[in-house]
Tab-separated table of C-alpha atoms and ligand atoms in Angstrom:
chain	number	residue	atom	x	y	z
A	1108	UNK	CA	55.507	137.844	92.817
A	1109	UNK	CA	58.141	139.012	90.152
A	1110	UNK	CA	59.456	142.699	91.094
A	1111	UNK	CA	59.691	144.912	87.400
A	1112	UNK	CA	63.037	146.583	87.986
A	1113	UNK	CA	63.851	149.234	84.927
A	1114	UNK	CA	67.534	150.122	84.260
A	1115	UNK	CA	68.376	153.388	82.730
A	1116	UNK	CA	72.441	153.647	82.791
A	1117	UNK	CA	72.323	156.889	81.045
A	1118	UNK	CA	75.514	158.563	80.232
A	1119	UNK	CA	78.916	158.552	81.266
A	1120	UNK	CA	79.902	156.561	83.909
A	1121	UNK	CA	76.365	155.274	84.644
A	1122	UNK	CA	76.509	152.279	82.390
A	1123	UNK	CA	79.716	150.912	84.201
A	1124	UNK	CA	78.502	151.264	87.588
A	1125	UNK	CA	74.653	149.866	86.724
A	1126	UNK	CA	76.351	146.824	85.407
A	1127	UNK	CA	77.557	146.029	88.712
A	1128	UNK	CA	74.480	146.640	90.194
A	1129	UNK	CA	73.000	144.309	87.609
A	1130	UNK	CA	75.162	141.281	89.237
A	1131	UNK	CA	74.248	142.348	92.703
A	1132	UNK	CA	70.149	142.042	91.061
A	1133	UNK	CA	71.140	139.035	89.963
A	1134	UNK	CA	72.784	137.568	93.153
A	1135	UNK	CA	69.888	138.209	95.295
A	1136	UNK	CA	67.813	136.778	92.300
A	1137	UNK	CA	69.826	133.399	92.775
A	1138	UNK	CA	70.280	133.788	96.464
A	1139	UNK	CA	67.289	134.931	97.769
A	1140	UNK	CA	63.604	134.731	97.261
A	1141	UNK	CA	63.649	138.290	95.553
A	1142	UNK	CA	62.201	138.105	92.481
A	1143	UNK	CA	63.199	140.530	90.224
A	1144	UNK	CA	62.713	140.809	86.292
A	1145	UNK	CA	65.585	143.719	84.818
A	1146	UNK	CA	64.434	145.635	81.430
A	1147	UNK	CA	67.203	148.323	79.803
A	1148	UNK	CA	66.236	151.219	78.507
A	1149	UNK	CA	67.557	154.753	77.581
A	1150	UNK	CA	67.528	158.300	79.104
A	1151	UNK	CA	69.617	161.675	78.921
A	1152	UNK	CA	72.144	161.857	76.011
A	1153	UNK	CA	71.791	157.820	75.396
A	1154	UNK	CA	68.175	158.768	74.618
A	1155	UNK	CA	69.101	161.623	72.874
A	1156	UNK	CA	71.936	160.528	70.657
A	1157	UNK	CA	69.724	157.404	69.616
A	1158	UNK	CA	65.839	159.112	69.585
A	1159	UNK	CA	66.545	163.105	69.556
A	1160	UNK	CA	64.687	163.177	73.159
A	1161	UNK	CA	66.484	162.806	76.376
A	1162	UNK	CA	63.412	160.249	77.289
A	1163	UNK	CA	60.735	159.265	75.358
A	1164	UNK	CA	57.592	158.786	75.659
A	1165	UNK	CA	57.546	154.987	75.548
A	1166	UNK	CA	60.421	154.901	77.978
A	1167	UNK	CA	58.065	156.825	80.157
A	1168	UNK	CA	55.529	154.122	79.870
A	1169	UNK	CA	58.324	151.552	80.826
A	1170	UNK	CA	58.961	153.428	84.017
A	1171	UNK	CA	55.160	153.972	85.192
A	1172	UNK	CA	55.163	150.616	85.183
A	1173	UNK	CA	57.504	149.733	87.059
A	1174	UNK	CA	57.787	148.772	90.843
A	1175	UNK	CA	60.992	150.440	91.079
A	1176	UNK	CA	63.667	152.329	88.516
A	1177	UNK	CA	67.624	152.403	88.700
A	1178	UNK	CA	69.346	155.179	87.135
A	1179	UNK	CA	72.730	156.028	86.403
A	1180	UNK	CA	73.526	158.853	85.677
A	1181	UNK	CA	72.559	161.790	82.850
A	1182	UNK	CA	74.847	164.203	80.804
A	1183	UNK	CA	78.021	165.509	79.868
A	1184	UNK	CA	79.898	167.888	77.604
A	1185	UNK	CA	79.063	165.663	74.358
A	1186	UNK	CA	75.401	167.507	74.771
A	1187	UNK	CA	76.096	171.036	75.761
A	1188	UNK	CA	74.760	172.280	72.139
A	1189	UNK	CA	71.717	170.498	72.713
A	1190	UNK	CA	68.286	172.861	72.855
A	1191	UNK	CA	67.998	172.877	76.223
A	1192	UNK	CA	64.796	171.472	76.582
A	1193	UNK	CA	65.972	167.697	75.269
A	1194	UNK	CA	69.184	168.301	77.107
A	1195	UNK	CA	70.076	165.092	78.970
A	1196	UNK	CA	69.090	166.834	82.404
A	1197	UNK	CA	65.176	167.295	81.224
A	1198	UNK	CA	65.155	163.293	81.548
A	1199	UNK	CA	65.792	163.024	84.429
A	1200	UNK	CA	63.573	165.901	85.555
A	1201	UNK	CA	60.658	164.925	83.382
A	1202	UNK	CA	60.969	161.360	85.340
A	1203	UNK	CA	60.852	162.672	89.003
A	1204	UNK	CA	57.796	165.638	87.669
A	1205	UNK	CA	56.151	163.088	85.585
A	1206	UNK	CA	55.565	160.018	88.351
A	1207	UNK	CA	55.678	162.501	91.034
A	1208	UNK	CA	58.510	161.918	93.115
A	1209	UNK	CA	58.169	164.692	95.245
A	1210	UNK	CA	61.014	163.326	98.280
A	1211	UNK	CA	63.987	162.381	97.726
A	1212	UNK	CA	65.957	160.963	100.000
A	1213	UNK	CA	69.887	161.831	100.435
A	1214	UNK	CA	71.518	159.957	103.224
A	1215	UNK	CA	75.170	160.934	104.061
A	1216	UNK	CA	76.639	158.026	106.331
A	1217	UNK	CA	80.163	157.845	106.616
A	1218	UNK	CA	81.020	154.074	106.593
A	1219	UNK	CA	84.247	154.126	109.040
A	1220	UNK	CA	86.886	152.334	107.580
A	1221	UNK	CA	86.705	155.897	105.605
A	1222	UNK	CA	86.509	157.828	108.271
A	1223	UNK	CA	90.035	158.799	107.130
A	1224	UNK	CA	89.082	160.155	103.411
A	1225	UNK	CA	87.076	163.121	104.146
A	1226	UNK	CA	88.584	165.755	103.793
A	1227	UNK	CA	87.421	167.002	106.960
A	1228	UNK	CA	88.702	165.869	110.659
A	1229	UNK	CA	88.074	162.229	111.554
A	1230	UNK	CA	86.391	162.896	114.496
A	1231	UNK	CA	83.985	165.340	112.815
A	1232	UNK	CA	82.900	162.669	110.474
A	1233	UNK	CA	83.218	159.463	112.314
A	1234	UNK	CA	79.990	158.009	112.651
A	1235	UNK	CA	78.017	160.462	111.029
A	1236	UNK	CA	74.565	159.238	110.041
A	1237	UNK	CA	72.510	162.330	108.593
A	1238	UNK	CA	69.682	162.274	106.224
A	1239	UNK	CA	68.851	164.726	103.908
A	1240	UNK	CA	65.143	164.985	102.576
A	1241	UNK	CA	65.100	167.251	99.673
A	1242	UNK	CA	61.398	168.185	97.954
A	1243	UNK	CA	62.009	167.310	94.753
A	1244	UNK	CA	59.065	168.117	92.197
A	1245	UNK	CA	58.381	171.823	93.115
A	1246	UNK	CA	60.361	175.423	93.563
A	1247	UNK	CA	62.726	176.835	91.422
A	1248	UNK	CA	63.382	173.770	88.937
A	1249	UNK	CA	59.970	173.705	87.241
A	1250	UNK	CA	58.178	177.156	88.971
A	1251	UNK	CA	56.680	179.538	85.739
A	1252	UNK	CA	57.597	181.618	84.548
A	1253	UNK	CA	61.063	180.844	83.426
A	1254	UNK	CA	63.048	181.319	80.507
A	1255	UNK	CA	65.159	183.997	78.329
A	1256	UNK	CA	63.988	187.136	76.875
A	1257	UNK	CA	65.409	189.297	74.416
A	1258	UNK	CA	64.925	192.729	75.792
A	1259	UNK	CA	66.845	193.989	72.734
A	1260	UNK	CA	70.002	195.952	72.410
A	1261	UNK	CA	72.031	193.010	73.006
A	1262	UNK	CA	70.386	193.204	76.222
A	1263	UNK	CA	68.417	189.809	77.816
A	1264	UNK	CA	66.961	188.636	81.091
A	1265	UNK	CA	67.072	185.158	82.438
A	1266	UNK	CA	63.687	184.141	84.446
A	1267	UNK	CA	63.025	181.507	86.981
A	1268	UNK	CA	60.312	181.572	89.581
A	1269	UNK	CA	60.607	179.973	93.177
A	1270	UNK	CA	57.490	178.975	94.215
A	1271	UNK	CA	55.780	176.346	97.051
A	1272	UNK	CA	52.368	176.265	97.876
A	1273	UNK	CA	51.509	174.623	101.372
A	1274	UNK	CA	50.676	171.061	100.716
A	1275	UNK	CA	53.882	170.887	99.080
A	1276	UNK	CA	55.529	171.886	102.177
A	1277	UNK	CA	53.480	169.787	104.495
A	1278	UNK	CA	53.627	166.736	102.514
A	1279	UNK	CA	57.695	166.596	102.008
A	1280	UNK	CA	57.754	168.000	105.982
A	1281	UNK	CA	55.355	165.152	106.609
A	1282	UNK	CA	58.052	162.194	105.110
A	1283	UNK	CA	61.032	164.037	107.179
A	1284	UNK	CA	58.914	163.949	110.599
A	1285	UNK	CA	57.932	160.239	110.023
A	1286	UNK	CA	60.891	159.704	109.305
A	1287	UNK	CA	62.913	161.799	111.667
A	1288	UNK	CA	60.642	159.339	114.520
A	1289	UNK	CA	62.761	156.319	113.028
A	1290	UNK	CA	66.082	157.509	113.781
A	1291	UNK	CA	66.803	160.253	116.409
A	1292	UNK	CA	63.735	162.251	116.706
A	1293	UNK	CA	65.448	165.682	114.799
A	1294	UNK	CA	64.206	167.575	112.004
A	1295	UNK	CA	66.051	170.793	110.586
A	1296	UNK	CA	64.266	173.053	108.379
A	1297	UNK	CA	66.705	175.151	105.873
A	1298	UNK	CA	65.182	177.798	103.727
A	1299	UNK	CA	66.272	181.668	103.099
A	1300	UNK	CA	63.411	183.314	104.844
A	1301	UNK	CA	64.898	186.068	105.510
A	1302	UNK	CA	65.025	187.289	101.812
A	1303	UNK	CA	62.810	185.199	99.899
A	1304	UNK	CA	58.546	184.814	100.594
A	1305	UNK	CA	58.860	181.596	99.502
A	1306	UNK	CA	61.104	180.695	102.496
A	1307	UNK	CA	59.198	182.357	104.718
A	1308	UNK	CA	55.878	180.406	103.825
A	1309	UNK	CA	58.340	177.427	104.228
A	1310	UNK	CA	59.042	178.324	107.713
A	1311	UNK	CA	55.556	179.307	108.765
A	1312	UNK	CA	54.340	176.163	107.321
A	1313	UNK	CA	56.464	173.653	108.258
A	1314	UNK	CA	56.322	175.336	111.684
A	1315	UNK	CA	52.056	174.731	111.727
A	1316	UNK	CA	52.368	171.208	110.753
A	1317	UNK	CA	55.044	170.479	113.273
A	1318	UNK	CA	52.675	172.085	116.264
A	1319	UNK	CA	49.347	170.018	114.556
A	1320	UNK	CA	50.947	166.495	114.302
A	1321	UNK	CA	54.690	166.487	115.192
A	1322	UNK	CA	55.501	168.045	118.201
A	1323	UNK	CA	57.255	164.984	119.683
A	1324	UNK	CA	59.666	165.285	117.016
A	1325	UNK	CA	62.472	168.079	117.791
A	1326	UNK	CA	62.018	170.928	114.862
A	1327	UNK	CA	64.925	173.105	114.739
A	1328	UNK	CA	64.985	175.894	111.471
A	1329	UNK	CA	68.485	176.731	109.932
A	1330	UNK	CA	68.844	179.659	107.541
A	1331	UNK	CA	70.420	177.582	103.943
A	1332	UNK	CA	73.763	179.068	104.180
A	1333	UNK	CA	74.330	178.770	107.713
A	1334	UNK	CA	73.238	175.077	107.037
A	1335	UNK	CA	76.009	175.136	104.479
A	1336	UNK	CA	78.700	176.395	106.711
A	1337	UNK	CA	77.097	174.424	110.258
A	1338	UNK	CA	76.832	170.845	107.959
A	1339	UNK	CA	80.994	171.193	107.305
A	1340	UNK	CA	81.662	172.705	110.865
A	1341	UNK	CA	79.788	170.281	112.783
A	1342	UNK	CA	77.668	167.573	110.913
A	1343	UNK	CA	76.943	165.677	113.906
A	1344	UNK	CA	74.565	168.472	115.312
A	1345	UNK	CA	71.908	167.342	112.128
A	1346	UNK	CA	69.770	164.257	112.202
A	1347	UNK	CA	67.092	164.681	109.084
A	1348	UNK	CA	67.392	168.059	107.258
A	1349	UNK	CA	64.533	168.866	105.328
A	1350	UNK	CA	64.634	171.453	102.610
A	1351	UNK	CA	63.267	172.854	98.955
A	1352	UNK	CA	64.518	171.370	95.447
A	1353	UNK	CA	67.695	173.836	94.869
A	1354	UNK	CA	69.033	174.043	98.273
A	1355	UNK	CA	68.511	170.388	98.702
A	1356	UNK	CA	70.616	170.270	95.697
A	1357	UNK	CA	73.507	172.081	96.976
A	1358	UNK	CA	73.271	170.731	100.242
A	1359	UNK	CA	73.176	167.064	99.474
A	1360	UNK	CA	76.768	167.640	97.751
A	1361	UNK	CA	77.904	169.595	100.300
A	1362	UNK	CA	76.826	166.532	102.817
A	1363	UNK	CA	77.682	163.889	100.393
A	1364	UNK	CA	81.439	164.911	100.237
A	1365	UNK	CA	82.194	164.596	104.045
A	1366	UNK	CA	81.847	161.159	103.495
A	1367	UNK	CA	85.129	161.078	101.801
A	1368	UNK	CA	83.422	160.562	97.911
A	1369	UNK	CA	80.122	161.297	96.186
A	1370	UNK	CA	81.027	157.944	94.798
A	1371	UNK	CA	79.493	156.458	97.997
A	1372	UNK	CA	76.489	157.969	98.533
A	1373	UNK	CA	73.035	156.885	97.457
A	1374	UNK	CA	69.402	158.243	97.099
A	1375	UNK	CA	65.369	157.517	96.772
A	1376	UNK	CA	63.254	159.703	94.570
A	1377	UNK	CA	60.008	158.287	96.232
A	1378	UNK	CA	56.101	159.082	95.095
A	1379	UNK	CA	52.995	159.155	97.750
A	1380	UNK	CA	52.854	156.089	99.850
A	1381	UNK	CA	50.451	153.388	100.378
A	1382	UNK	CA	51.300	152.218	103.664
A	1383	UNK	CA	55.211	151.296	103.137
A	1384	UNK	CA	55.414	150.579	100.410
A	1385	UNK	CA	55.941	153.832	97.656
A	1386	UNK	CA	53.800	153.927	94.759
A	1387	UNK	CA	56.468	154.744	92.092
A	1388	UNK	CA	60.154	154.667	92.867
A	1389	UNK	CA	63.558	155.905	91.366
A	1390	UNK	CA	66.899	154.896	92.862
A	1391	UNK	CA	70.099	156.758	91.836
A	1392	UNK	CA	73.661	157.786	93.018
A	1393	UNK	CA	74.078	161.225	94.209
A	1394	UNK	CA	77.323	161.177	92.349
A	1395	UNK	CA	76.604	162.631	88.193
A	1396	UNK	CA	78.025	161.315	84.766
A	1397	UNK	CA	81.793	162.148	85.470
A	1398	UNK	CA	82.213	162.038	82.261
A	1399	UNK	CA	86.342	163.055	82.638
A	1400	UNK	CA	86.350	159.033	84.057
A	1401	UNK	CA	83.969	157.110	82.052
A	1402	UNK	CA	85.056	154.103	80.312
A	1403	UNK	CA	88.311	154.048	82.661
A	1404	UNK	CA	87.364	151.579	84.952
A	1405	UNK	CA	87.864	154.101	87.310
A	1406	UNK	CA	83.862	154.456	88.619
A	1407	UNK	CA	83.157	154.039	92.086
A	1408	UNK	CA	79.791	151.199	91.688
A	1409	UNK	CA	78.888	151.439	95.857
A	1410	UNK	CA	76.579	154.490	95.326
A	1411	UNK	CA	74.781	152.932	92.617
A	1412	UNK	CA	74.860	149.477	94.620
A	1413	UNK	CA	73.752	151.388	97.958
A	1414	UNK	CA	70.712	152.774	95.705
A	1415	UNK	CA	69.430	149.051	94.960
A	1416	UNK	CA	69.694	148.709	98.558
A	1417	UNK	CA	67.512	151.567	99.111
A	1418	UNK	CA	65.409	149.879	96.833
A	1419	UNK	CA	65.234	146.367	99.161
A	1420	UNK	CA	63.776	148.857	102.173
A	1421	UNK	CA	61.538	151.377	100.271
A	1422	UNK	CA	59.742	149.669	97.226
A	1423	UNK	CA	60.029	146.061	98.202
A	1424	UNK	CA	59.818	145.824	102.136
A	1425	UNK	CA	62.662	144.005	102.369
A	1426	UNK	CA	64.846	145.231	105.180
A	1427	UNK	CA	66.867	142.143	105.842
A	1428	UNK	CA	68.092	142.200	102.495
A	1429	UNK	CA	69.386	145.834	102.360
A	1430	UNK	CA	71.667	145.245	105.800
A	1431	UNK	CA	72.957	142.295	104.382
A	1432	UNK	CA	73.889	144.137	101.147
A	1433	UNK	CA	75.226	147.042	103.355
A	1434	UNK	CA	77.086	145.094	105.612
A	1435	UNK	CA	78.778	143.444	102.542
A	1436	UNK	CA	79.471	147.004	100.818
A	1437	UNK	CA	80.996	148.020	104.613
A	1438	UNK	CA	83.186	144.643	104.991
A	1439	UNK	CA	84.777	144.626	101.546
A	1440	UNK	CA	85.938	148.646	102.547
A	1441	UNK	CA	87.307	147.123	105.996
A	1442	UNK	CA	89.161	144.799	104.121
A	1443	UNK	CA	90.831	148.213	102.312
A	1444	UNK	CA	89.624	147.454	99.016
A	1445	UNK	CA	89.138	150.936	97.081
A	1446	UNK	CA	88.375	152.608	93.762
A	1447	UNK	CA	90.039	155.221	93.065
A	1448	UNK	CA	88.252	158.155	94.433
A	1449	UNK	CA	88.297	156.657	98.157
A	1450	UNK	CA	91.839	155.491	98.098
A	1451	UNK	CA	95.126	157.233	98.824
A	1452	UNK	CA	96.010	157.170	94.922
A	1453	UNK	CA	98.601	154.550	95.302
A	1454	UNK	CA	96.819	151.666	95.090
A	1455	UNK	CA	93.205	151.049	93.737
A	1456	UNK	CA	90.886	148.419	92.641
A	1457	UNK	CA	88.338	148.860	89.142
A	1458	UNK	CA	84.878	148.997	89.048
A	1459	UNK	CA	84.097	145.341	87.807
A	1460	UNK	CA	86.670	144.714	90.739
A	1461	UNK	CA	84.791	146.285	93.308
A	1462	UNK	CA	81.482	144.806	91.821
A	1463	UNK	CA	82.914	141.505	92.000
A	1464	UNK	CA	84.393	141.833	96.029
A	1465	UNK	CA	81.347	142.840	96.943
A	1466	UNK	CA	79.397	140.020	95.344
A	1467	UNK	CA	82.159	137.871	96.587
A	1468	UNK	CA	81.281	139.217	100.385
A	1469	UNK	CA	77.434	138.576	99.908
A	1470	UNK	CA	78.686	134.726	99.295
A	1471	UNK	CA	81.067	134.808	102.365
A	1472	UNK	CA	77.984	136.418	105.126
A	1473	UNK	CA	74.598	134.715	103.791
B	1618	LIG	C1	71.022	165.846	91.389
B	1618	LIG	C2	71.563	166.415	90.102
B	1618	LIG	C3	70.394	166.880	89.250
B	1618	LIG	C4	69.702	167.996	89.984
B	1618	LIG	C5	70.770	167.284	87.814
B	1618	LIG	C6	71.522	166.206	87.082
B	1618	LIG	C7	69.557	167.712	87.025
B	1618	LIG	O1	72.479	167.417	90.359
B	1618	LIG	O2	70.231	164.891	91.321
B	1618	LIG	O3	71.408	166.331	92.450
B	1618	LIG	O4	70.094	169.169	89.883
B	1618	LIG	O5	68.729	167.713	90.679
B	1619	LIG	MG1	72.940	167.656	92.432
């Protein structure tokens, strides 16, 4: 069975880092019995530059189709006149509302031959393994209404509207409980319910489903800014942190950096399942355009490479094949090969370098 893989690099430094990605497609094509057809296509201000829509509707089409997409990355100053609904953002958006890809998955593992890089302590990061599972089609990013009024007298009010309902909640506390069972049996709930309804029906109902079908799994619930603060003061203490669209969004950063880059860390935007193997799929880097580096050689590919390797486990049941990948990505950095952003700034290898070390590795362990 040929896999239908769909490439959107986007903007910035996306198309640098999916080209690497592309060889590492390609070397399990060659290598392995992974079958995988690759198709290109455009989204955010690629799209928009080329079809005045930052996707279109036929790209859409493209992606329903497929068993699993790999984005790079959207946006970048080049598009901040653009009406902001075909900014390069609503792409990406209209991808994860459109096929439904209501959890996204956001681990933060710190790989230790960069234990060193975080900015934070070495032995507050080594070993971390934490998983953040952010709802990702719901709340504050697509709740109505929204928008800007003119209230007159040079006067105006900016609208957006939080809001879950309770399958929302159950099914994206659902995926962190199953998944929570997997690892170490720990689920943290973050929400603001202690200003916000919508926080408090978060609590109350990931609290019911927890007490119906998950009470083997440890539920602890975290107020969002004390997750903030606890996640830099002591990440250890979290195993699988499940939380709405915008804190998810600010906490995924915030978790993503005490790995020493965002250039490291990947994610799965991941539809309703049919047994284990998701529906519809999109794999990206946590890390955006960085549009100050693109074109520089400078990109860090492993979060984009990691996200294929998400890819291997969640879409095409191929778990073998995502350690091996790993194990190459975590070899080449014991060897002390670095881009930029994880290195000391003295000496640094380029993206196609990195690419190529890592494809090199797969070779050297299969
Ligand atoms: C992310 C990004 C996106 C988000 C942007 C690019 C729309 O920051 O995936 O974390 O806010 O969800
Ligand atoms: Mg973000």
């Amino acid at each position: 069975m040929t896999n239908k893989i769909l490439i959107l690099p986007g903007d910035g430094i996306g198309p640098e880092v999916m080209q690497e990605v592309d060889k590492v497609i390609d070397w399990f094509n060659k290598n392995k019995d992974f079958k995988a057809e690759t198709e290109y296509d455009l989204v955010g201000g690629a799209s928009y530059d080329t079809n005045k829509t930052s996707i279109s509707d036929s790209t859409m089409t493209l992606a329903k189709k497929a068993d699993a997409i790999l984005l790079g990355a959207v946006g970048g100053p080049k598009w901040d006149k653009v009406e902001y609904e075909n900014r390069p953002e609503a792409g990406l958006l209209r991808l994860r509302k459109d096929l439904d890809l209501f959890a996204n998955l956001r681990p933060a593992t710190c790989f230790s031959a960069l234990s060193g890089s975080s900015a934070l302590k070495k032995e507050v990061i080594e070993d971390l393994d934490i998983l953040i599972v952010r709802e990702l089609t719901g709340g504050i990013y697509f709740g109505e209404p929204r928008g800007i009024e003119d209230l007159g007298n040079n006067n105006r009010r900016g609208i957006n509207t939080q809001v879950y309902e309770t399958w929302e909640i159950h099914r994206i506390a659902k995926v962190a409980f199953e998944l929570a069972r997997k690892r170490n049996n720990k689920v943290t709930s973050s929400e603001k319910r202690n200003v916000m309804e919508s926080g408090l029906l978060w609590y109350e109902e990931v609290k019911r489903i927890h007490e119906d079908k998950y009470s083997d799994v440890q539920l602890e619930h975290m107020l969002a800014d004390n997750c903030g603060m606890q996640l830099v003061r002591w990440p250890k203490q979290f195993d699988v942190i499940v939380t709405d669209n915008l804190f998810g969004d600010i906490l995924s950063d915030v978790a993503a950096m005490l790995t020493g880059s965002l250039g490291m860390l990947p994610s799965a935007s991941l539809g309703e399942s049919e047994e284990s193997i998701f529906k519809s799929a999109l794999y990206e880097p946590v890390h955006g355009s960085a549009p100050d580096i693109a074109g520089k050689a400078l990109a860090n590919p492993i979060a984009s490479i990691l996200s294929f390797s998400m890819s291997l486990k969640y879409s095409f049941n191929r778990q073998e094949d995502s350690d091996l990948l790993e194990k190459a990505v975590s070899n080449v950095l014991n060897k002390g090969l670095r881009t930029k952003d994880i290195s000391d700034g003295s000496k640094y290898i380029s993206t196609n370098e990195m690419g190529e070390s890592i494809i090199q590795e797969l070779n050297n362990i299969s």
